Amino acid sequence: MSSREIEILENTLLVVADNGQIEVVKPRIGRGEVPALLQARRKTRSQHDDDDTERDDSVVVHYLERTQFFIPGFVDTHNHAPQWAMRGLGQGLHILDWLDRVTFPHEARFADPAHARRVYARCVAGFLQQGVTTAAYYGSRHAAATDVLADVCLARGQRALVGKCNMDRNAPDTYRDADAAESLRDTEACLAHVRALDPERRLLQYVLTPRFAITCTPALLRGLGDIAARSKSEEQPEGLAIQTHFNEAEQEMTSTCSLFPEFRDEVELYAHFGLLTPRTILAHCCYATDDELDRLGALGCGVAHCPVSNMTVGGGFMAAPVRAFLDRGIPVGLGTDSGGGFSSSMLDAMRQALVASNAREVQSGGELKGLTIPEVFHLATLGGARVCGLQGKVGTLEVGKEFDALLVNADPQRPGVMTMVEDEDSLATIFEKFVMTGDDRSIERVYVRGRLVKS
């Protein structure tokens, strides 16, 4: 699958091994050929096994109906887990007003780990229900609650990047770290917790999470940059993932410049503190000059495009220049920005990305062309995987990758309001109907690393 076209494989045998990896993808075969192919696979595997190897070689075979098909799992590159219970509130407020009046008071409640467990259980289950197999989560500023978020993700089987939100100024006394030292200590503790939970990083990774420069002192940004630098190793040459908000709204950008007048823009600011790397996820990026885009491209940073929240919270119709990112080779994924918008659906994010790109084409006088359905689907899957540094594991359904997948069922007899499937519809037409009109009721099953997490 490229960003401009989707490969649709019909009459295909797909085999998932016990370890969750895709072992076989063989297209254009008849249903009657399947038993013989599986028998040949068993013989080949037994010939390569040592005599003392124990293997459960039982195979469960599922045959799909005409209206069923697999797609890669959705990757949500920007998500505030504490905001699950406040989605849709404060729409239309400017970003800093929305934070002060709605968000910070709500997130302050996560000082209670029991409250965190209640909300996060619903949050992770809700995103899995909607086909989000991977999420880059901002936690609250509380270390204990962030540990709970990691626990819930692992227990439910969701692939996740989890980070304690760092913020030691410009927030209420009830919702900010006491100082940079406390924030950094809590970060190190959460990092250790995530590593102990999943030392091989099968599902969980820690992500350094300065909320944005407005809520971080220079000492805190410098300390986080130091942690990022120390995390680089032979196993992780690019170090820890990093996420923050970037060039989101004019009000936010003006405030940032007033706090950090020594830097010409946010690229220079975050780069100075060592926070712009190939593992950095920059949320929003609604406003960027050509010079900023060139520097971000050279640094290898990824962009989390959040079209739903960009058009409902922040102050203005903020349509990010996604075409400009793609033309420069900057990795781009989609984010639901749960809480900032009215929907937690990646399908809605895809549709709104189409709308935003069409608006941007008009604004640019036709220079920045609108996106296509294959392109927004790419952003929701392989594009997002690339932004999260997971493109070698997930994002497509191909041999060697892990089976993070959604089984879509477009049967018109199922509950839902998806455009009805007609006898003459090709699989490509059914897929397009799903992308543009389907919802979580159209997603019959969800798998992460071969494990069924929604049925």
Tab-separated table of C-alpha atoms in Angstrom:
chain	number	residue	atom	x	y	z
A	1	MET	CA	0.000	0.000	0.000
A	2	SER	CA	1.422	3.394	-1.016
A	3	SER	CA	0.070	6.760	0.063
A	4	ARG	CA	-1.673	7.204	-3.294
A	5	GLU	CA	-3.111	3.767	-3.950
A	6	ILE	CA	-4.511	0.824	-2.027
A	7	GLU	CA	-3.731	-2.777	-2.913
A	8	ILE	CA	-6.827	-4.944	-2.596
A	9	LEU	CA	-6.132	-8.682	-2.506
A	10	GLU	CA	-9.118	-10.878	-3.257
A	11	ASN	CA	-9.337	-14.663	-2.839
A	12	THR	CA	-6.294	-14.544	-0.568
A	13	LEU	CA	-4.990	-16.970	2.049
A	14	LEU	CA	-3.600	-15.132	5.085
A	15	VAL	CA	-1.956	-17.188	7.835
A	16	VAL	CA	-1.137	-15.789	11.277
A	17	ALA	CA	1.397	-17.701	13.373
A	18	ASP	CA	1.080	-18.348	17.096
A	19	ASN	CA	3.380	-15.394	17.842
A	20	GLY	CA	0.992	-12.982	16.141
A	21	GLN	CA	3.077	-12.493	13.009
A	22	ILE	CA	1.718	-12.822	9.506
A	23	GLU	CA	3.331	-15.924	8.027
A	24	VAL	CA	1.610	-16.318	4.657
A	25	VAL	CA	-0.160	-13.956	2.261
A	26	LYS	CA	-1.084	-15.851	-0.919
A	27	PRO	CA	-3.531	-14.122	-3.274
A	28	ARG	CA	-5.619	-15.448	-6.140
A	29	ILE	CA	-6.354	-18.940	-4.878
A	30	GLY	CA	-9.597	-20.878	-4.863
A	31	ARG	CA	-11.334	-21.967	-1.702
A	32	GLY	CA	-10.792	-25.606	-2.649
A	33	GLU	CA	-7.012	-25.090	-2.689
A	34	VAL	CA	-6.805	-23.970	0.940
A	35	PRO	CA	-6.646	-27.411	2.673
A	36	ALA	CA	-3.792	-28.604	0.438
A	37	LEU	CA	-1.838	-25.366	0.955
A	38	LEU	CA	-2.183	-25.606	4.715
A	39	GLN	CA	-1.140	-29.266	4.654
A	40	ALA	CA	1.963	-28.369	2.629
A	41	ARG	CA	2.762	-25.622	5.155
A	42	ARG	CA	2.521	-28.135	8.023
A	43	LYS	CA	4.903	-30.526	6.275
A	44	THR	CA	7.406	-27.779	5.579
A	45	ARG	CA	7.331	-26.611	9.175
A	46	SER	CA	7.783	-30.146	10.554
A	47	GLN	CA	10.808	-30.752	8.302
A	48	HIS	CA	12.514	-27.658	9.728
A	49	ASP	CA	11.778	-28.488	13.370
A	50	ASP	CA	14.268	-30.209	15.643
A	51	ASP	CA	13.217	-33.669	16.840
A	52	ASP	CA	12.545	-32.395	20.359
A	53	THR	CA	10.507	-29.378	19.252
A	54	GLU	CA	7.025	-29.228	20.700
A	55	ARG	CA	4.545	-27.382	18.519
A	56	ASP	CA	0.799	-26.982	18.557
A	57	ASP	CA	0.171	-27.063	14.829
A	58	SER	CA	-3.592	-26.888	15.001
A	59	VAL	CA	-4.983	-24.347	12.542
A	60	VAL	CA	-8.308	-22.553	12.804
A	61	VAL	CA	-9.560	-21.596	9.356
A	62	HIS	CA	-12.033	-18.772	8.760
A	63	TYR	CA	-13.603	-18.228	5.347
A	64	LEU	CA	-14.856	-14.684	4.757
A	65	GLU	CA	-18.123	-13.798	3.095
A	66	ARG	CA	-18.359	-11.371	0.183
A	67	THR	CA	-19.106	-8.439	2.478
A	68	GLN	CA	-16.223	-9.172	4.877
A	69	PHE	CA	-12.634	-8.013	4.509
A	70	PHE	CA	-9.547	-7.333	6.626
A	71	ILE	CA	-7.800	-3.964	6.816
A	72	PRO	CA	-4.793	-2.890	8.913
A	73	GLY	CA	-5.623	-1.595	12.394
A	74	PHE	CA	-5.978	2.149	12.855
A	75	VAL	CA	-3.076	4.090	14.421
A	76	ASP	CA	-4.113	7.139	16.470
A	77	THR	CA	-1.040	9.370	16.658
A	78	HIS	CA	-2.442	11.986	19.070
A	79	ASN	CA	-4.795	11.152	21.898
A	80	HIS	CA	-5.456	12.560	25.384
A	81	ALA	CA	-6.648	9.590	27.432
A	82	PRO	CA	-7.829	11.717	30.430
A	83	GLN	CA	-10.197	13.594	28.122
A	84	TRP	CA	-12.318	10.549	27.272
A	85	ALA	CA	-15.098	11.703	29.607
A	86	MET	CA	-15.071	15.352	28.404
A	87	ARG	CA	-15.293	14.813	24.653
A	88	GLY	CA	-17.403	17.446	22.937
A	89	LEU	CA	-17.196	20.011	25.751
A	90	GLY	CA	-16.031	23.567	25.131
A	91	GLN	CA	-16.320	23.472	21.358
A	92	GLY	CA	-15.617	26.877	19.812
A	93	LEU	CA	-13.430	28.173	22.658
A	94	HIS	CA	-9.962	29.472	21.900
A	95	ILE	CA	-7.336	26.906	22.824
A	96	LEU	CA	-5.930	28.541	25.985
A	97	ASP	CA	-9.420	29.399	27.253
A	98	TRP	CA	-10.523	25.823	26.590
A	99	LEU	CA	-7.583	24.499	28.601
A	100	ASP	CA	-8.230	26.798	31.564
A	101	ARG	CA	-12.012	26.479	31.694
A	102	VAL	CA	-12.612	22.877	30.656
A	103	THR	CA	-9.529	20.699	30.327
A	104	PHE	CA	-7.290	21.445	33.305
A	105	PRO	CA	-10.110	21.153	35.898
A	106	HIS	CA	-11.165	17.850	34.347
A	107	GLU	CA	-7.662	16.383	34.161
A	108	ALA	CA	-6.942	17.424	37.767
A	109	ARG	CA	-9.387	14.708	38.880
A	110	PHE	CA	-6.832	12.079	37.850
A	111	ALA	CA	-4.952	12.682	41.079
A	112	ASP	CA	-7.238	9.862	42.240
A	113	PRO	CA	-5.930	6.570	40.740
A	114	ALA	CA	-9.349	4.960	41.213
A	115	HIS	CA	-10.896	7.640	39.003
A	116	ALA	CA	-8.126	7.054	36.466
A	117	ARG	CA	-8.834	3.334	36.382
A	118	ARG	CA	-12.558	3.896	35.773
A	119	VAL	CA	-12.022	6.342	32.932
A	120	TYR	CA	-9.084	4.579	31.308
A	121	ALA	CA	-10.882	1.230	31.259
A	122	ARG	CA	-13.699	2.863	29.283
A	123	CYS	CA	-11.268	4.843	27.129
A	124	VAL	CA	-9.135	1.903	25.968
A	125	ALA	CA	-12.189	-0.302	25.430
A	126	GLY	CA	-13.841	2.484	23.441
A	127	PHE	CA	-10.889	2.963	21.124
A	128	LEU	CA	-10.496	-0.772	20.556
A	129	GLN	CA	-14.197	-0.925	19.720
A	130	GLN	CA	-13.548	1.680	17.013
A	131	GLY	CA	-10.578	-0.191	15.578
A	132	VAL	CA	-7.713	1.812	17.115
A	133	THR	CA	-5.123	-0.918	17.600
A	134	THR	CA	-2.299	1.563	18.349
A	135	ALA	CA	-2.578	4.851	20.239
A	136	ALA	CA	-0.087	7.527	21.258
A	137	TYR	CA	-1.525	8.601	24.612
A	138	TYR	CA	-0.953	11.722	26.669
A	139	GLY	CA	-1.662	10.843	30.287
A	140	SER	CA	-2.437	13.415	32.956
A	141	ARG	CA	0.397	15.035	34.929
A	142	HIS	CA	0.032	12.354	37.635
A	143	ALA	CA	2.553	9.524	37.736
A	144	ALA	CA	0.231	7.043	39.465
A	145	ALA	CA	-2.564	7.632	36.952
A	146	THR	CA	-0.142	7.270	34.048
A	147	ASP	CA	0.979	3.920	35.433
A	148	VAL	CA	-2.693	2.899	35.519
A	149	LEU	CA	-3.083	3.861	31.851
A	150	ALA	CA	-0.136	1.642	30.905
A	151	ASP	CA	-1.556	-1.211	33.003
A	152	VAL	CA	-4.945	-0.972	31.287
A	153	CYS	CA	-3.475	-0.858	27.774
A	154	LEU	CA	-1.410	-3.982	28.416
A	155	ALA	CA	-4.297	-5.856	30.052
A	156	ARG	CA	-6.689	-5.040	27.216
A	157	GLY	CA	-4.089	-5.834	24.556
A	158	GLN	CA	-3.844	-2.418	22.917
A	159	ARG	CA	-0.527	-1.325	21.416
A	160	ALA	CA	0.302	2.038	22.980
A	161	LEU	CA	2.806	4.797	23.506
A	162	VAL	CA	2.114	6.144	27.007
A	163	GLY	CA	3.527	9.284	28.607
A	164	LYS	CA	3.045	11.312	31.777
A	165	CYS	CA	2.127	14.876	30.791
A	166	ASN	CA	4.921	17.263	31.871
A	167	MET	CA	3.781	20.753	32.937
A	168	ASP	CA	5.350	22.878	35.674
A	169	ARG	CA	3.916	26.347	34.964
A	170	ASN	CA	0.967	28.255	33.473
A	171	ALA	CA	-1.581	25.850	34.877
A	172	PRO	CA	-3.719	25.952	38.057
A	173	ASP	CA	-2.047	25.183	41.378
A	174	THR	CA	-4.230	22.075	41.529
A	175	TYR	CA	-2.912	20.847	38.204
A	176	ARG	CA	0.770	21.342	37.636
A	177	ASP	CA	4.023	19.734	38.707
A	178	ALA	CA	5.601	21.451	41.714
A	179	ASP	CA	8.766	22.161	39.741
A	180	ALA	CA	10.964	20.726	37.014
A	181	ALA	CA	12.735	18.381	39.422
A	182	GLU	CA	9.483	16.734	40.543
A	183	SER	CA	8.230	16.452	36.967
A	184	LEU	CA	11.442	14.762	35.858
A	185	ARG	CA	11.467	12.365	38.823
A	186	ASP	CA	7.895	11.334	38.053
A	187	THR	CA	8.817	10.881	34.395
A	188	GLU	CA	11.711	8.573	35.247
A	189	ALA	CA	9.428	6.569	37.568
A	190	CYS	CA	6.747	6.165	34.876
A	191	LEU	CA	9.384	5.218	32.317
A	192	ALA	CA	10.672	2.502	34.658
A	193	HIS	CA	7.120	1.238	35.226
A	194	VAL	CA	6.409	0.894	31.491
A	195	ARG	CA	9.727	-0.831	30.863
A	196	ALA	CA	9.070	-3.292	33.699
A	197	LEU	CA	5.576	-4.030	32.373
A	198	ASP	CA	6.774	-4.795	28.857
A	199	PRO	CA	10.580	-5.026	28.723
A	200	GLU	CA	10.600	-6.323	25.146
A	201	ARG	CA	8.251	-3.516	24.018
A	202	ARG	CA	5.844	-5.979	22.451
A	203	LEU	CA	2.927	-3.615	23.065
A	204	LEU	CA	4.025	-0.729	25.282
A	205	GLN	CA	6.532	2.079	24.858
A	206	TYR	CA	7.108	5.166	26.941
A	207	VAL	CA	6.836	8.538	25.198
A	208	LEU	CA	8.271	11.734	26.677
A	209	THR	CA	5.376	14.194	26.836
A	210	PRO	CA	5.999	17.913	27.430
A	211	ARG	CA	2.440	19.209	26.987
A	212	PHE	CA	3.753	22.239	25.121
A	213	ALA	CA	6.302	24.960	25.755
A	214	ILE	CA	3.754	27.260	27.409
A	215	THR	CA	3.384	24.875	30.372
A	216	CYS	CA	7.072	23.912	30.606
A	217	THR	CA	9.942	25.888	32.080
A	218	PRO	CA	13.286	25.846	30.267
A	219	ALA	CA	14.658	23.637	33.054
A	220	LEU	CA	11.949	21.033	32.413
A	221	LEU	CA	12.425	21.072	28.644
A	222	ARG	CA	16.183	20.736	29.123
A	223	GLY	CA	15.731	17.820	31.521
A	224	LEU	CA	13.425	15.986	29.119
A	225	GLY	CA	15.917	16.531	26.308
A	226	ASP	CA	18.619	15.016	28.528
A	227	ILE	CA	16.449	11.920	29.171
A	228	ALA	CA	15.883	11.599	25.424
A	229	ALA	CA	19.619	11.806	24.733
A	230	ARG	CA	20.476	9.226	27.404
A	231	SER	CA	17.876	6.798	26.059
A	232	LYS	CA	19.720	6.233	22.790
A	233	SER	CA	21.311	2.809	22.578
A	234	GLU	CA	22.304	0.134	20.107
A	235	GLU	CA	18.836	-1.371	20.509
A	236	GLN	CA	17.118	2.031	20.230
A	237	PRO	CA	19.484	4.226	18.184
A	238	GLU	CA	16.905	7.020	17.929
A	239	GLY	CA	15.990	6.855	21.608
A	240	LEU	CA	12.637	7.360	23.257
A	241	ALA	CA	9.592	8.654	21.442
A	242	ILE	CA	8.666	12.278	22.181
A	243	GLN	CA	5.329	14.026	21.709
A	244	THR	CA	4.140	17.605	22.100
A	245	HIS	CA	1.767	20.187	20.614
A	246	PHE	CA	3.249	22.331	17.875
A	247	ASN	CA	2.049	25.429	15.984
A	248	GLU	CA	-1.533	24.513	16.867
A	249	ALA	CA	-3.244	27.913	17.026
A	250	GLU	CA	-2.297	31.559	16.619
A	251	GLN	CA	-3.112	32.286	20.283
A	252	GLU	CA	-0.813	29.469	21.406
A	253	MET	CA	2.000	30.518	19.063
A	254	THR	CA	1.857	34.141	20.243
A	255	SER	CA	1.999	33.060	23.877
A	256	THR	CA	4.954	30.737	23.176
A	257	CYS	CA	6.920	33.530	21.486
A	258	SER	CA	6.322	35.842	24.452
A	259	LEU	CA	7.669	33.193	26.859
A	260	PHE	CA	10.687	32.296	24.707
A	261	PRO	CA	11.673	35.509	22.855
A	262	GLU	CA	15.192	34.221	22.282
A	263	PHE	CA	13.948	31.740	19.655
A	264	ARG	CA	12.603	32.720	16.237
A	265	ASP	CA	10.008	29.936	16.145
A	266	GLU	CA	8.941	26.654	17.742
A	267	VAL	CA	11.264	24.578	15.550
A	268	GLU	CA	14.285	26.414	16.932
A	269	LEU	CA	12.881	26.262	20.467
A	270	TYR	CA	12.277	22.512	20.659
A	271	ALA	CA	15.428	21.703	18.687
A	272	HIS	CA	17.479	23.726	21.165
A	273	PHE	CA	16.317	21.464	23.992
A	274	GLY	CA	16.975	18.255	22.032
A	275	LEU	CA	13.303	17.405	21.577
A	276	LEU	CA	13.106	17.202	17.782
A	277	THR	CA	14.258	13.796	16.549
A	278	PRO	CA	13.036	11.146	14.080
A	279	ARG	CA	10.963	9.805	16.985
A	280	THR	CA	9.163	13.109	17.684
A	281	ILE	CA	5.396	13.329	17.118
A	282	LEU	CA	4.269	16.932	16.598
A	283	ALA	CA	0.535	17.370	17.035
A	284	HIS	CA	-1.397	19.730	14.754
A	285	CYS	CA	1.220	21.844	12.886
A	286	CYS	CA	-1.568	24.022	11.485
A	287	TYR	CA	0.724	26.950	10.738
A	288	ALA	CA	4.192	26.479	9.296
A	289	THR	CA	6.414	28.466	6.967
A	290	ASP	CA	8.349	26.810	4.160
A	291	ASP	CA	11.512	27.295	6.202
A	292	GLU	CA	9.985	25.537	9.229
A	293	LEU	CA	8.798	22.657	7.045
A	294	ASP	CA	12.242	22.260	5.508
A	295	ARG	CA	13.866	22.105	8.949
A	296	LEU	CA	11.283	19.640	10.278
A	297	GLY	CA	11.847	17.464	7.225
A	298	ALA	CA	15.600	17.500	7.787
A	299	LEU	CA	15.118	16.544	11.456
A	300	GLY	CA	12.844	13.618	10.513
A	301	CYS	CA	9.973	14.592	12.839
A	302	GLY	CA	6.475	13.236	12.272
A	303	VAL	CA	3.162	15.117	12.266
A	304	ALA	CA	-0.082	14.060	13.963
A	305	HIS	CA	-2.832	15.672	11.892
A	306	CYS	CA	-6.018	16.208	13.963
A	307	PRO	CA	-8.605	17.657	11.574
A	308	VAL	CA	-11.655	17.248	13.816
A	309	SER	CA	-10.290	19.211	16.771
A	310	ASN	CA	-8.538	21.722	14.512
A	311	MET	CA	-11.910	22.857	13.216
A	312	THR	CA	-13.846	22.884	16.495
A	313	VAL	CA	-11.464	24.024	19.256
A	314	GLY	CA	-8.696	26.583	18.990
A	315	GLY	CA	-10.174	29.689	17.409
A	316	GLY	CA	-10.638	29.467	13.685
A	317	PHE	CA	-10.844	26.974	10.850
A	318	MET	CA	-7.350	25.530	11.147
A	319	ALA	CA	-6.665	23.351	8.123
A	320	ALA	CA	-3.113	21.999	8.364
A	321	PRO	CA	-1.087	21.934	5.099
A	322	VAL	CA	-0.957	18.134	4.880
A	323	ARG	CA	-0.130	18.152	1.165
A	324	ALA	CA	2.944	20.286	1.908
A	325	PHE	CA	4.070	17.753	4.543
A	326	LEU	CA	3.630	14.819	2.181
A	327	ASP	CA	5.381	16.572	-0.715
A	328	ARG	CA	8.438	17.056	1.532
A	329	GLY	CA	8.435	13.456	2.722
A	330	ILE	CA	7.462	14.406	6.291
A	331	PRO	CA	5.736	11.441	7.998
A	332	VAL	CA	2.059	12.193	8.681
A	333	GLY	CA	-0.555	10.258	10.629
A	334	LEU	CA	-4.032	11.028	11.928
A	335	GLY	CA	-5.021	11.790	15.509
A	336	THR	CA	-8.446	11.881	17.108
A	337	ASP	CA	-7.235	14.331	19.793
A	338	SER	CA	-9.919	12.866	22.026
A	339	GLY	CA	-11.460	15.732	23.985
A	340	GLY	CA	-10.392	18.440	21.584
A	341	GLY	CA	-13.012	17.456	19.053
A	342	PHE	CA	-16.468	15.964	18.874
A	343	SER	CA	-15.485	12.464	17.733
A	344	SER	CA	-13.104	9.714	18.828
A	345	SER	CA	-13.521	7.857	15.520
A	346	MET	CA	-10.608	7.424	13.133
A	347	LEU	CA	-13.173	7.065	10.349
A	348	ASP	CA	-14.430	10.565	11.188
A	349	ALA	CA	-10.825	11.778	11.267
A	350	MET	CA	-10.312	10.422	7.741
A	351	ARG	CA	-13.453	12.120	6.462
A	352	GLN	CA	-12.618	15.420	8.123
A	353	ALA	CA	-9.097	15.206	6.694
A	354	LEU	CA	-10.689	15.153	3.236
A	355	VAL	CA	-12.771	18.229	4.087
A	356	ALA	CA	-9.802	20.093	5.574
A	357	SER	CA	-7.594	19.325	2.579
A	358	ASN	CA	-10.243	20.569	0.157
A	359	ALA	CA	-10.501	23.803	2.154
A	360	ARG	CA	-6.723	24.134	2.101
A	361	GLU	CA	-6.697	23.654	-1.670
A	362	VAL	CA	-9.064	26.611	-2.032
A	363	GLN	CA	-7.057	28.714	0.441
A	364	SER	CA	-3.844	27.993	-1.467
A	365	GLY	CA	-5.320	28.881	-4.840
A	366	GLY	CA	-5.029	25.268	-5.972
A	367	GLU	CA	-1.372	24.837	-4.982
A	368	LEU	CA	-2.001	22.338	-2.158
A	369	LYS	CA	-4.204	19.686	-3.722
A	370	GLY	CA	-6.862	17.956	-1.663
A	371	LEU	CA	-6.298	14.449	-0.340
A	372	THR	CA	-7.815	11.278	-1.756
A	373	ILE	CA	-9.473	8.347	-0.003
A	374	PRO	CA	-6.354	6.149	-0.438
A	375	GLU	CA	-4.243	8.927	1.069
A	376	VAL	CA	-6.383	9.453	4.175
A	377	PHE	CA	-6.566	5.681	4.687
A	378	HIS	CA	-2.766	5.606	4.462
A	379	LEU	CA	-2.585	8.349	7.138
A	380	ALA	CA	-4.813	6.256	9.423
A	381	THR	CA	-2.699	3.112	9.031
A	382	LEU	CA	0.836	2.936	7.621
A	383	GLY	CA	1.353	6.709	7.822
A	384	GLY	CA	0.492	6.670	11.518
A	385	ALA	CA	2.685	3.629	12.090
A	386	ARG	CA	5.604	5.504	10.538
A	387	VAL	CA	4.981	8.551	12.753
A	388	CYS	CA	5.069	6.262	15.816
A	389	GLY	CA	8.214	4.440	14.625
A	390	LEU	CA	6.269	1.188	14.157
A	391	GLN	CA	6.224	0.867	10.376
A	392	GLY	CA	8.356	-2.280	10.582
A	393	LYS	CA	5.747	-3.977	12.776
A	394	VAL	CA	2.310	-2.747	11.722
A	395	GLY	CA	0.444	-0.583	9.241
A	396	THR	CA	0.028	-3.114	6.439
A	397	LEU	CA	-0.966	-6.772	6.178
A	398	GLU	CA	2.182	-8.384	4.806
A	399	VAL	CA	4.460	-11.270	5.688
A	400	GLY	CA	6.673	-10.588	8.703
A	401	LYS	CA	4.480	-7.905	10.213
A	402	GLU	CA	2.318	-8.378	13.280
A	403	PHE	CA	-1.381	-9.021	12.747
A	404	ASP	CA	-2.998	-5.784	13.902
A	405	ALA	CA	-6.174	-5.885	11.865
A	406	LEU	CA	-9.876	-5.105	11.655
A	407	LEU	CA	-12.437	-7.481	10.216
A	408	VAL	CA	-15.005	-5.266	8.512
A	409	ASN	CA	-18.448	-6.669	7.822
A	410	ALA	CA	-20.571	-4.633	5.425
A	411	ASP	CA	-23.498	-7.059	5.403
A	412	PRO	CA	-26.605	-4.852	5.034
A	413	GLN	CA	-28.445	-7.089	7.509
A	414	ARG	CA	-26.101	-6.010	10.336
A	415	PRO	CA	-26.986	-3.050	12.573
A	416	GLY	CA	-25.642	0.279	11.381
A	417	VAL	CA	-26.152	3.046	8.856
A	418	MET	CA	-23.351	2.309	6.397
A	419	THR	CA	-24.318	2.737	2.753
A	420	MET	CA	-25.972	-0.502	1.717
A	421	VAL	CA	-24.009	-3.030	-0.337
A	422	GLU	CA	-25.577	-3.944	-3.686
A	423	ASP	CA	-25.086	-7.048	-5.785
A	424	GLU	CA	-22.982	-5.315	-8.411
A	425	ASP	CA	-20.584	-3.667	-5.912
A	426	SER	CA	-16.903	-4.563	-6.248
A	427	LEU	CA	-14.770	-4.962	-3.136
A	428	ALA	CA	-13.232	-1.571	-3.918
A	429	THR	CA	-16.708	-0.015	-3.869
A	430	ILE	CA	-17.611	-1.749	-0.600
A	431	PHE	CA	-14.352	-0.491	0.931
A	432	GLU	CA	-15.108	3.085	-0.146
A	433	LYS	CA	-18.604	2.860	1.328
A	434	PHE	CA	-17.107	1.699	4.624
A	435	VAL	CA	-14.547	4.502	4.786
A	436	MET	CA	-17.097	7.216	4.031
A	437	THR	CA	-20.194	5.941	5.856
A	438	GLY	CA	-19.248	3.081	8.199
A	439	ASP	CA	-18.839	3.226	11.966
A	440	ASP	CA	-17.782	0.932	14.809
A	441	ARG	CA	-20.807	-1.310	14.149
A	442	SER	CA	-19.242	-2.165	10.793
A	443	ILE	CA	-16.090	-3.397	12.555
A	444	GLU	CA	-16.885	-6.976	13.527
A	445	ARG	CA	-13.562	-7.997	15.070
A	446	VAL	CA	-10.320	-6.319	16.122
A	447	TYR	CA	-6.954	-8.076	16.492
A	448	VAL	CA	-3.666	-6.882	18.016
A	449	ARG	CA	-0.606	-9.115	17.540
A	450	GLY	CA	-3.033	-11.860	16.491
A	451	ARG	CA	-5.021	-11.579	19.738
A	452	LEU	CA	-8.762	-10.973	19.446
A	453	VAL	CA	-9.479	-7.778	21.431
A	454	LYS	CA	-12.982	-7.042	20.126
A	455	SER	CA	-15.610	-9.472	18.895
